[in-house]
Amino acid sequence: MGKSPSVGIIGAGISALRCADILIQNGVQVTLLEARGRIGGRVGLPSTTAVELPNERESDLPGQGWGSSCGRVRAQSLCHAARTDRQYSGPNWIHGTDSNPITNIAIGSNTKLHEWDESQSIFNPSGDLCDDALATKITEWMWTIIEEAFEYSNKYKDIIPAHKSLSDFFREKIEETNLTQEEKDMCIELSKTWGAYVGDPVERQSLKFFRLEECIDGNNLFVASTYKNILEHISGPVVRRADIRLNEPVVKIEALRRASGTKHQVAVTTAAGKRYHFDEVVVTCPLGWLKRNKSAFVPEIPARLSSAIDSISYGGLEKIYAVFPHAFWDSTSSINNHSPPSPFTHFLNPTYVEHAESTSWNQECISLSALPAGCAHPTLLFYIFGPSAAYVVSKIKTLDPSSDTYYNFLNEFLLPYYSRLPQYSSSSPDCKPASLFATQWRNDLYAGNGSYSNFQVGLERGDEDIEVMREGMGIDRGIWFAGEHTAPFVGLGTTTGAYWSGERAAGQICDIYNLSRSGMGLKRDDSLPSAIADASRVRPKVLVPPVVVTGMAEGQQVLNCSY
C-alpha cells in the first residue's frame, strides 16, 4: 500500500508484545491499549511481587520469610506470601524445546529452567499410597495410550465421530489388556489427570481433535525462576518505543470494509470514552473474552468467524499454592543438595473427601522444594480443574485473600491431601500452611474467565476454526487476531503459541503494506509430531532425568528464533 501504517494493538500480553516488536522494527507506529494497570497479560507481574520467594535456608531464620515458631505467621509472612505467590499465578511451563523461541529467550535471560524426573506418588481412592510397582505400571500404561491416541487422532481425524472422547479411547484400550480389575480401575482414574493439562475433565476432551493438544518436540521445562526475565526480554523494545496506554479497557471496535480510493481506518473506543483511530488493529484479547464480547465489533463479525469463536472451547485450569514453614514432606530437601523422593503426587478419586459421585475430584500437586538451588521453596502447587476448580473459585470469589475466612476455606480444601504426605503431623507447626493463595482466572474478565483454549467433544471443524480466527477480518476490515488460540497447532494453549501468533499477525500487516518483515523468523507450519512414526516424539511429558538449565555465557547472543 506504499506507506507505513499506524497500528493499534488491543492487549499487552505476550502475543501483543511480540507483534508490537516486529511492527516497530518495520517502521510502524504502534499503540497498545491494555485493560490492566500493567503489561504482560497473565505472564505479567504486578509491581508488588518483586520480592523473591524464599528458599529453605531462609525459612530457618526465626521471624523472617515463612519461618517462625508458629505455623501461620499472620502479621508479616501471610501478607508477604500473598504478594509473592502471584509471581506464579500465570504459566509455569515451557512446552517443548526444539526450535522454541521461549526456551532460547529463557536461556539468554538467565531464567532457571528445571526438568522434573519421572518419579511420582499415587494415592488410591481410599487414600492409601500405592506401591512403586503399581504406580509405575499404571503411569506407563497411561502415557502409552496417550501416545497411541495422538497417532490415532491424526491418522483417523476424518472419520472419528465428533462425540467420541479421549476417555472413551482409554476405556476401549483398557479392555484390551490382561490387567486385574483393580489395576484397570486405577488406570482409568489416573487417566482423569489429563484434565490438569487442558483445564477440563478428560470426558470432555475430543478424540477427533486430540492431535491439536500436541506440543513442540523436546522436553517440557518448568520455569523455576518465573517468567520475569522472559517478560522483560520480550517487552523491553516495546516499552522503549511504543505508545502504551494502561487501564484502557476497549469496549468497541468499528471498521467498515475497505473500499478502493478511500481512506480506511479502524475506530477503537475505551471504557472511559476515549476514541482512537488506526489504519490496522490487532486484537489479542483471550478467546474467552471474544466469546463474551462479540458485540464489541461494529458491524458484527462475519458468521463463520463468530462460529469459530464459539466452537473452540476455553478451559478452566486453576492453581493453589500452599506455602509451609518447611517442606515437611521432603526431609532430604536442602538448597544445596536436592534429592526429593517424588515431586509429583496424584490423589485419585478421593472417597475420603465429600463431593458428588458423578464428578471427577482427582487432585495433583508438585513439590516446589524440589526445584534447583536458589529457586526451591517449601510450597505445594496444586493444579485443579473442572468441578473442583469451579467450586473453589466460587467460594473465594468475594473473600479477602488476607482474611482468616479465605485461609480457612483453602486449608480445609487441601488438608485431606497434604495430610497424607510423609512426615505429616497435625501437632507440628511445620505441617500447617504459612499462607495459601489460589488463582481466580474464572473470575477474571480480562483473562476471558478461564485459562486457555482446548478441544472438547462435539467439535466438528476445530482445525478450520483456528485457521479462520488467524485470518480474522484483516483483509476486509483491518481487524486482525492474535493470541494462543490462533497459534500454529503445536503452540495452541501455550506461551510459545502466543508469541508465535503475535509474530504472525505482524507479518500479515507487513505483507499488505509491502514492508520487509524485519525481525521475523521462518514461518512455522501446522505439522504435528504424531504424523511422524516415532511415537516417542509425541509424549506431552517426556520422562527423563532432571536437568537444570541456566543462562548462557555472558554476552552470548540470543538468536532471533524461527518458527
XYZ file of C-alpha atoms in Angstrom:
563
model
C 0.000 0.000 0.000
C 3.056 2.213 -0.047
C 3.063 3.822 3.405
C 3.849 2.897 6.968
C 0.607 2.377 8.880
C -0.450 3.224 12.399
C -1.437 0.076 14.251
C -3.400 -0.295 17.452
C -2.904 -3.458 19.466
C -5.562 -4.358 22.000
C -3.876 -6.002 24.950
C -0.276 -6.083 26.177
C 0.351 -9.770 26.765
C 2.991 -11.915 25.098
C 1.275 -12.003 21.693
C 0.741 -8.242 21.725
C 4.310 -7.501 22.768
C 5.807 -9.738 20.097
C 3.508 -8.272 17.459
C 4.459 -4.745 18.513
C 8.173 -5.563 18.465
C 8.070 -6.825 14.868
C 5.949 -3.908 13.676
C 8.245 -1.378 15.342
C 11.264 -2.974 13.659
C 9.497 -2.337 10.349
C 8.835 1.336 10.992
C 5.209 1.061 12.091
C 3.697 3.445 14.637
C 2.325 1.217 17.406
C -0.095 1.960 20.234
C -1.036 -0.675 22.801
C -4.310 -0.368 24.703
C -4.172 -2.521 27.836
C -7.100 -3.002 30.216
C -4.936 -3.762 33.236
C -2.568 -1.422 35.010
C 0.468 -3.368 33.807
C 1.818 -5.200 30.782
C 2.346 -8.924 30.318
C -1.174 -10.321 30.498
C -1.185 -13.497 32.553
C 2.601 -13.600 32.394
C 2.821 -10.097 33.841
C 4.000 -9.471 37.372
C 2.407 -6.679 39.414
C 4.967 -4.311 40.863
C 4.106 -5.573 44.356
C 5.510 -9.003 43.520
C 9.137 -8.059 43.156
C 10.160 -9.913 46.314
C 11.813 -13.267 45.637
C 10.232 -16.402 47.047
C 12.283 -17.668 49.989
C 14.302 -20.834 49.856
C 14.541 -23.466 52.549
C 17.578 -21.957 54.267
C 15.941 -18.549 54.584
C 12.861 -20.124 56.131
C 15.016 -21.354 59.024
C 15.519 -17.792 60.223
C 13.079 -17.084 63.084
C 10.597 -14.329 62.383
C 11.669 -13.892 58.763
C 10.147 -15.014 55.472
C 7.964 -18.043 56.047
C 9.861 -19.214 59.107
C 8.562 -18.715 62.633
C 7.912 -20.679 65.766
C 4.211 -20.639 64.904
C 2.544 -22.377 61.985
C 0.922 -19.275 60.468
C 2.812 -16.020 60.570
C -0.162 -13.714 60.203
C 1.317 -10.256 60.507
C 4.240 -10.440 58.128
C 4.552 -13.840 56.477
C 0.984 -14.119 55.227
C 0.948 -10.692 53.625
C 4.385 -11.314 52.152
C 3.277 -14.671 50.787
C 0.073 -13.346 49.290
C 2.167 -10.988 47.198
C 4.971 -13.257 46.096
C 2.811 -16.234 45.167
C 1.271 -14.154 42.415
C 4.547 -14.426 40.559
C 3.405 -17.932 39.731
C -0.283 -17.306 39.001
C 0.479 -17.337 35.277
C 2.280 -20.021 33.251
C 4.776 -22.338 34.919
C 5.998 -24.273 31.890
C 7.752 -24.113 28.546
C 6.270 -26.863 26.393
C 8.863 -28.411 24.090
C 12.416 -27.306 23.438
C 13.026 -27.935 19.729
C 13.179 -24.581 17.885
C 11.177 -22.988 20.686
C 11.834 -19.234 20.895
C 10.722 -19.029 24.519
C 13.301 -21.647 25.508
C 16.072 -19.653 23.855
C 14.858 -16.403 25.396
C 14.777 -18.088 28.806
C 18.370 -19.259 28.442
C 19.519 -15.885 27.160
C 17.808 -14.040 30.010
C 19.334 -16.250 32.723
C 15.999 -17.801 33.606
C 16.371 -21.019 35.578
C 14.567 -23.945 33.974
C 14.003 -27.315 35.582
C 13.146 -30.668 34.083
C 11.351 -32.943 36.532
C 12.203 -36.608 36.767
C 9.673 -39.384 36.231
C 9.065 -40.255 39.879
C 5.613 -39.694 41.301
C 3.465 -40.809 44.176
C -0.089 -42.036 43.674
C -2.728 -42.308 46.381
C -5.640 -44.628 45.650
C -9.294 -43.633 46.207
C -9.114 -44.813 49.820
C -6.179 -42.509 50.488
C -3.548 -45.231 50.669
C -0.191 -44.804 48.944
C 0.279 -47.158 46.001
C 3.446 -49.217 45.902
C 6.076 -48.177 43.383
C 5.481 -51.134 41.089
C 1.783 -50.383 40.668
C 2.380 -46.645 40.303
C 4.943 -47.271 37.570
C 2.726 -49.801 35.822
C -0.364 -47.611 35.550
C 1.658 -44.495 34.733
C 3.424 -46.194 31.841
C 0.101 -47.531 30.572
C -1.494 -44.074 30.615
C 1.301 -42.364 28.680
C 1.483 -45.219 26.196
C -2.229 -44.811 25.464
C -1.830 -41.044 25.149
C 0.858 -41.625 22.514
C -1.466 -44.004 20.704
C -4.334 -41.525 20.967
C -2.274 -38.768 19.343
C -1.389 -41.047 16.452
C -4.952 -42.357 16.157
C -6.388 -38.822 16.176
C -4.004 -37.748 13.431
C -4.473 -40.836 11.276
C -8.264 -41.114 11.543
C -9.227 -37.483 12.027
C -11.658 -37.567 9.110
C -13.720 -40.487 10.403
C -13.592 -40.237 14.211
C -17.087 -39.262 15.450
C -17.222 -35.785 16.950
C -18.865 -37.130 20.096
C -16.049 -39.573 20.915
C -13.857 -38.533 23.831
C -10.350 -39.334 24.968
C -11.972 -41.052 27.937
C -13.792 -43.387 25.538
C -10.458 -44.255 23.951
C -8.905 -45.022 27.345
C -11.804 -47.294 28.273
C -11.616 -49.176 24.999
C -7.886 -49.708 25.356
C -8.055 -50.875 28.967
C -10.302 -53.751 27.938
C -7.605 -54.995 25.575
C -5.210 -55.580 28.482
C -4.811 -58.503 30.859
C -4.597 -56.243 33.896
C -6.517 -57.091 37.040
C -9.780 -55.259 37.651
C -8.130 -53.213 40.385
C -5.350 -52.196 38.012
C -7.859 -51.333 35.302
C -9.810 -49.145 37.704
C -6.630 -47.374 38.762
C -5.615 -46.795 35.144
C -8.951 -45.170 34.371
C -8.700 -42.975 37.449
C -5.164 -41.908 36.541
C -6.308 -41.060 33.012
C -8.530 -38.384 34.537
C -5.416 -36.413 35.441
C -5.308 -35.346 31.791
C -7.707 -32.639 32.922
C -4.822 -30.840 34.622
C -3.231 -30.361 31.184
C -6.244 -28.888 29.397
C -8.307 -27.437 32.245
C -11.383 -29.636 31.762
C -12.329 -33.259 32.536
C -10.980 -35.989 30.246
C -14.556 -36.965 29.398
C -14.852 -33.649 27.550
C -11.610 -33.995 25.575
C -12.326 -34.547 21.882
C -10.571 -37.588 20.437
C -11.120 -36.257 16.919
C -9.077 -33.147 17.715
C -6.856 -34.620 20.408
C -3.951 -34.163 17.977
C -4.243 -30.395 18.475
C -3.123 -30.889 22.088
C 0.343 -31.979 20.970
C 3.274 -29.755 21.854
C 6.571 -28.937 20.214
C 9.112 -31.750 20.104
C 11.511 -31.903 23.000
C 11.239 -31.758 26.758
C 8.830 -29.829 28.951
C 10.614 -27.420 31.281
C 9.353 -25.866 34.500
C 10.222 -22.171 34.744
C 11.819 -22.329 38.168
C 12.643 -18.631 38.490
C 9.305 -17.466 36.990
C 8.685 -15.744 33.659
C 10.003 -12.421 34.988
C 13.200 -12.269 32.911
C 11.465 -13.686 29.847
C 8.823 -10.975 30.007
C 11.443 -8.268 30.460
C 13.306 -9.530 27.392
C 10.199 -9.610 25.192
C 8.768 -6.328 26.427
C 11.956 -4.252 26.530
C 11.954 -2.933 22.935
C 8.215 -2.261 23.081
C 8.359 -0.349 26.348
C 11.084 1.852 24.890
C 9.492 2.578 21.516
C 5.720 2.040 21.587
C 2.917 4.169 22.976
C 1.498 2.016 25.778
C -1.801 3.082 27.339
C -2.619 1.217 30.566
C -6.017 0.997 32.291
C -7.757 1.382 28.930
C -10.347 -1.417 28.540
C -11.703 -1.461 24.999
C -15.476 -1.630 24.573
C -15.978 -1.033 20.852
C -14.054 -1.741 17.636
C -15.556 -0.207 14.497
C -14.407 -0.818 10.944
C -16.202 -0.936 7.614
C -14.971 -2.950 4.655
C -12.021 -1.476 2.813
C -13.031 0.460 -0.296
C -10.718 1.373 -3.140
C -9.860 5.053 -3.284
C -10.976 5.833 0.268
C -9.009 6.207 3.496
C -9.753 3.226 5.679
C -9.443 3.391 9.456
C -10.458 1.362 12.480
C -12.043 3.251 15.377
C -11.479 1.939 18.895
C -13.426 3.200 21.913
C -12.373 2.600 25.522
C -14.493 2.303 28.658
C -13.548 5.860 29.597
C -14.949 7.132 26.299
C -11.608 7.798 24.630
C -11.612 7.207 20.902
C -8.599 6.145 18.847
C -8.193 5.730 15.085
C -5.731 3.352 13.443
C -5.021 2.007 9.995
C -4.974 -1.552 11.370
C -5.917 -3.139 14.693
C -4.669 -6.389 16.214
C -6.984 -7.896 18.828
C -5.033 -10.058 21.281
C -7.841 -10.490 23.813
C -8.233 -14.067 25.115
C -10.645 -16.433 23.407
C -12.889 -16.354 26.466
C -13.167 -12.569 26.156
C -14.060 -12.845 22.472
C -16.830 -15.306 23.288
C -18.409 -12.845 25.718
C -17.781 -9.641 23.771
C -18.593 -10.244 20.127
C -20.992 -7.306 20.351
C -17.954 -5.010 20.724
C -17.324 -5.365 16.983
C -19.281 -2.992 14.746
C -20.547 -4.062 12.274
C -20.936 -7.553 13.711
C -18.280 -10.082 12.892
C -18.876 -12.470 9.975
C -20.894 -15.597 10.699
C -18.038 -18.019 10.027
C -15.676 -16.162 12.364
C -18.391 -15.994 15.007
C -18.921 -19.733 14.684
C -15.185 -20.400 15.035
C -15.012 -18.346 18.235
C -17.985 -20.242 19.651
C -16.720 -23.672 18.624
C -13.281 -23.715 20.253
C -13.703 -24.266 23.979
C -11.953 -22.424 26.789
C -10.546 -24.292 29.773
C -10.728 -23.567 33.467
C -7.388 -24.587 34.970
C -6.636 -23.007 38.356
C -3.805 -23.315 40.860
C -3.487 -23.266 44.629
C -0.194 -22.572 46.382
C 0.241 -23.912 49.898
C 3.359 -22.385 51.453
C 4.687 -24.096 54.581
C 7.335 -23.033 57.120
C 9.359 -26.064 55.988
C 8.941 -28.799 53.387
C 7.950 -31.398 55.969
C 7.227 -33.978 53.252
C 10.788 -33.796 51.978
C 13.156 -34.491 54.825
C 16.106 -34.628 52.419
C 15.469 -31.177 50.982
C 18.139 -28.503 51.202
C 19.004 -25.674 48.894
C 22.407 -27.165 48.156
C 21.542 -30.806 47.597
C 18.104 -31.839 46.341
C 17.176 -35.480 46.324
C 13.385 -35.253 46.559
C 11.522 -38.568 46.679
C 8.557 -37.724 44.418
C 7.954 -34.190 43.156
C 4.590 -35.187 41.648
C 1.727 -36.558 43.730
C -1.672 -37.705 42.456
C -4.756 -38.222 44.598
C -7.169 -40.405 42.639
C -10.954 -40.095 43.087
C -10.729 -39.396 46.838
C -13.615 -41.154 48.587
C -12.405 -39.553 51.832
C -13.485 -36.128 50.522
C -17.138 -35.207 50.162
C -18.106 -34.494 46.545
C -20.709 -35.529 44.016
C -20.077 -39.091 42.842
C -20.694 -38.099 39.233
C -17.890 -35.522 39.223
C -14.144 -36.023 38.938
C -12.337 -34.786 42.041
C -8.815 -36.035 41.322
C -6.076 -33.729 42.565
C -2.452 -33.261 41.570
C 0.346 -31.372 43.279
C 4.005 -30.604 42.682
C 6.575 -30.063 45.402
C 8.417 -26.828 44.684
C 11.010 -27.768 47.289
C 12.390 -29.994 44.522
C 13.350 -27.004 42.384
C 17.041 -26.175 41.897
C 19.121 -24.191 44.347
C 18.032 -20.585 44.624
C 14.513 -21.383 43.420
C 13.361 -24.063 45.856
C 10.806 -23.096 48.448
C 8.579 -25.055 50.845
C 5.476 -24.927 48.687
C 2.996 -27.409 47.270
C 1.486 -26.327 43.964
C -1.928 -27.882 43.317
C -3.427 -27.876 39.824
C -7.224 -28.018 39.914
C -9.739 -28.135 37.069
C -13.323 -28.964 36.231
C -15.899 -29.116 39.058
C -13.332 -28.845 41.856
C -11.839 -25.671 40.368
C -15.293 -24.193 39.832
C -16.149 -24.985 43.449
C -13.025 -23.372 44.881
C -13.243 -20.235 42.769
C -16.932 -19.746 43.563
C -16.224 -19.928 47.297
C -13.338 -17.446 47.389
C -14.687 -15.002 44.822
C -15.743 -12.395 47.391
C -13.151 -13.144 50.061
C -10.175 -11.010 51.023
C -7.027 -13.121 50.396
C -5.573 -11.849 53.680
C -8.620 -12.919 55.711
C -8.959 -15.913 58.011
C -12.053 -16.988 56.069
C -10.049 -17.257 52.849
C -7.225 -19.132 54.550
C -9.537 -21.492 56.414
C -11.511 -22.431 53.322
C -8.447 -23.235 51.225
C -6.813 -25.084 54.096
C -9.927 -27.188 54.651
C -9.991 -27.992 50.940
C -6.328 -29.079 50.815
C -5.921 -30.704 54.235
C -7.176 -34.173 53.161
C -4.364 -34.256 50.603
C -1.279 -32.749 52.182
C -2.026 -34.580 55.445
C -1.275 -37.847 53.627
C 2.257 -36.821 52.704
C 5.291 -38.294 54.506
C 6.220 -36.879 57.930
C 2.881 -35.100 58.363
C 1.908 -34.433 61.966
C -1.190 -32.488 62.952
C 0.636 -31.213 66.029
C 3.634 -29.823 64.147
C 3.654 -26.134 63.178
C 5.725 -27.080 60.141
C 2.737 -29.013 58.783
C 0.362 -26.048 58.778
C 0.479 -23.696 55.779
C 2.001 -20.314 56.496
C -0.081 -18.956 53.635
C -2.413 -20.051 50.868
C -3.122 -18.470 47.533
C -5.463 -19.552 44.719
C -5.775 -18.189 41.212
C -9.180 -16.999 40.036
C -8.933 -16.905 36.249
C -12.593 -17.927 36.047
C -13.475 -14.661 37.766
C -11.121 -12.529 35.670
C -12.863 -10.703 32.824
C -9.601 -9.690 31.168
C -8.386 -13.307 31.215
C -11.569 -14.332 29.437
C -12.925 -16.004 32.586
C -10.760 -19.049 32.071
C -7.307 -20.360 31.240
C -6.650 -21.237 27.569
C -8.214 -22.916 24.566
C -8.910 -26.637 24.389
C -10.881 -29.007 22.173
C -13.986 -30.639 23.548
C -16.334 -33.338 22.338
C -18.796 -32.214 19.694
C -16.231 -30.131 17.827
C -16.623 -30.657 14.069
C -14.062 -28.387 12.358
C -11.542 -27.460 15.023
C -8.529 -27.054 12.753
C -10.523 -24.930 10.314
C -11.849 -22.822 13.205
C -8.293 -21.985 14.269
C -7.405 -21.002 10.704
C -10.485 -18.769 10.448
C -9.512 -16.919 13.632
C -5.985 -16.423 12.290
C -7.388 -14.675 9.227
C -9.750 -12.582 11.334
C -11.163 -9.624 9.428
C -7.778 -8.263 8.418
C -8.002 -8.253 4.636
C -11.558 -6.906 4.580
C -11.758 -4.610 7.597
C -8.260 -4.189 9.045
C -9.007 -6.187 12.206
C -6.530 -8.986 12.907
C -6.361 -11.524 15.717
C -3.507 -12.934 17.777
C -3.272 -14.981 20.948
C -2.673 -18.606 21.874
C -5.989 -19.580 20.240
C -4.602 -18.552 16.835
C -1.181 -20.206 17.166
C 0.345 -22.922 14.988
C -1.205 -26.207 16.050
C 1.756 -27.288 18.212
C 1.611 -23.970 20.081
C -2.089 -23.798 20.911
C -2.688 -23.081 24.580
C 0.945 -22.164 25.296
C 3.065 -19.073 25.856
C 5.137 -20.027 22.825
C 1.966 -20.158 20.755
C 1.006 -16.676 21.906
C 4.467 -15.401 20.943
C 4.260 -17.020 17.503
C 0.769 -15.666 16.906
C 1.879 -12.099 17.547
C 4.702 -12.511 15.074
C 2.311 -13.992 12.516
C -0.177 -11.107 12.859
C 2.629 -8.572 12.473
C 3.769 -10.383 9.335
C 0.265 -10.235 7.871
C 0.239 -6.460 8.280
C 3.763 -6.134 6.895
C 2.673 -8.071 3.817
C -0.237 -5.820 2.886
C 1.930 -2.706 3.283
C 4.900 -4.262 1.450
C 7.146 -3.938 4.496
C 10.269 -6.039 4.860
C 9.212 -8.332 7.746
C 12.427 -7.476 9.586
C 12.975 -9.447 12.777
C 10.784 -12.369 11.796
C 11.961 -15.947 11.677
C 10.890 -18.743 9.411
C 7.200 -19.492 9.308
C 6.036 -22.376 11.480
C 3.604 -24.687 9.693
C 0.841 -26.814 11.212
C 2.604 -30.165 11.049
C 2.186 -32.314 14.152
C 4.609 -34.739 15.800
C 2.057 -37.575 15.690
C 2.286 -37.552 11.906
C 5.790 -38.952 12.390
C 6.095 -42.679 13.030
C 8.418 -42.259 16.006
C 5.865 -42.212 18.807
C 8.461 -41.311 21.417
C 8.434 -37.797 19.999
C 4.819 -37.087 20.807
C 4.649 -37.527 24.536
C 3.452 -34.230 26.043
C 5.503 -35.031 29.108
C 8.914 -36.542 28.454
C 10.109 -38.686 31.339
C 13.869 -38.267 31.600
C 16.326 -37.500 34.418
C 16.134 -33.933 35.767
C 18.351 -31.196 34.465
C 18.808 -27.564 35.328
C 19.288 -25.061 32.539
C 20.582 -21.623 33.412
C 21.697 -18.676 31.362
C 24.191 -18.719 28.533
C 27.643 -17.259 28.827
C 27.672 -13.518 29.303
C 27.458 -11.706 26.006
C 26.292 -14.717 24.020
C 23.639 -13.645 21.553
C 20.066 -14.909 21.725
C 19.139 -15.991 18.230
C 16.105 -14.497 16.545
C 14.328 -17.804 16.864
C 12.473 -19.197 13.894
C 9.165 -20.954 13.886
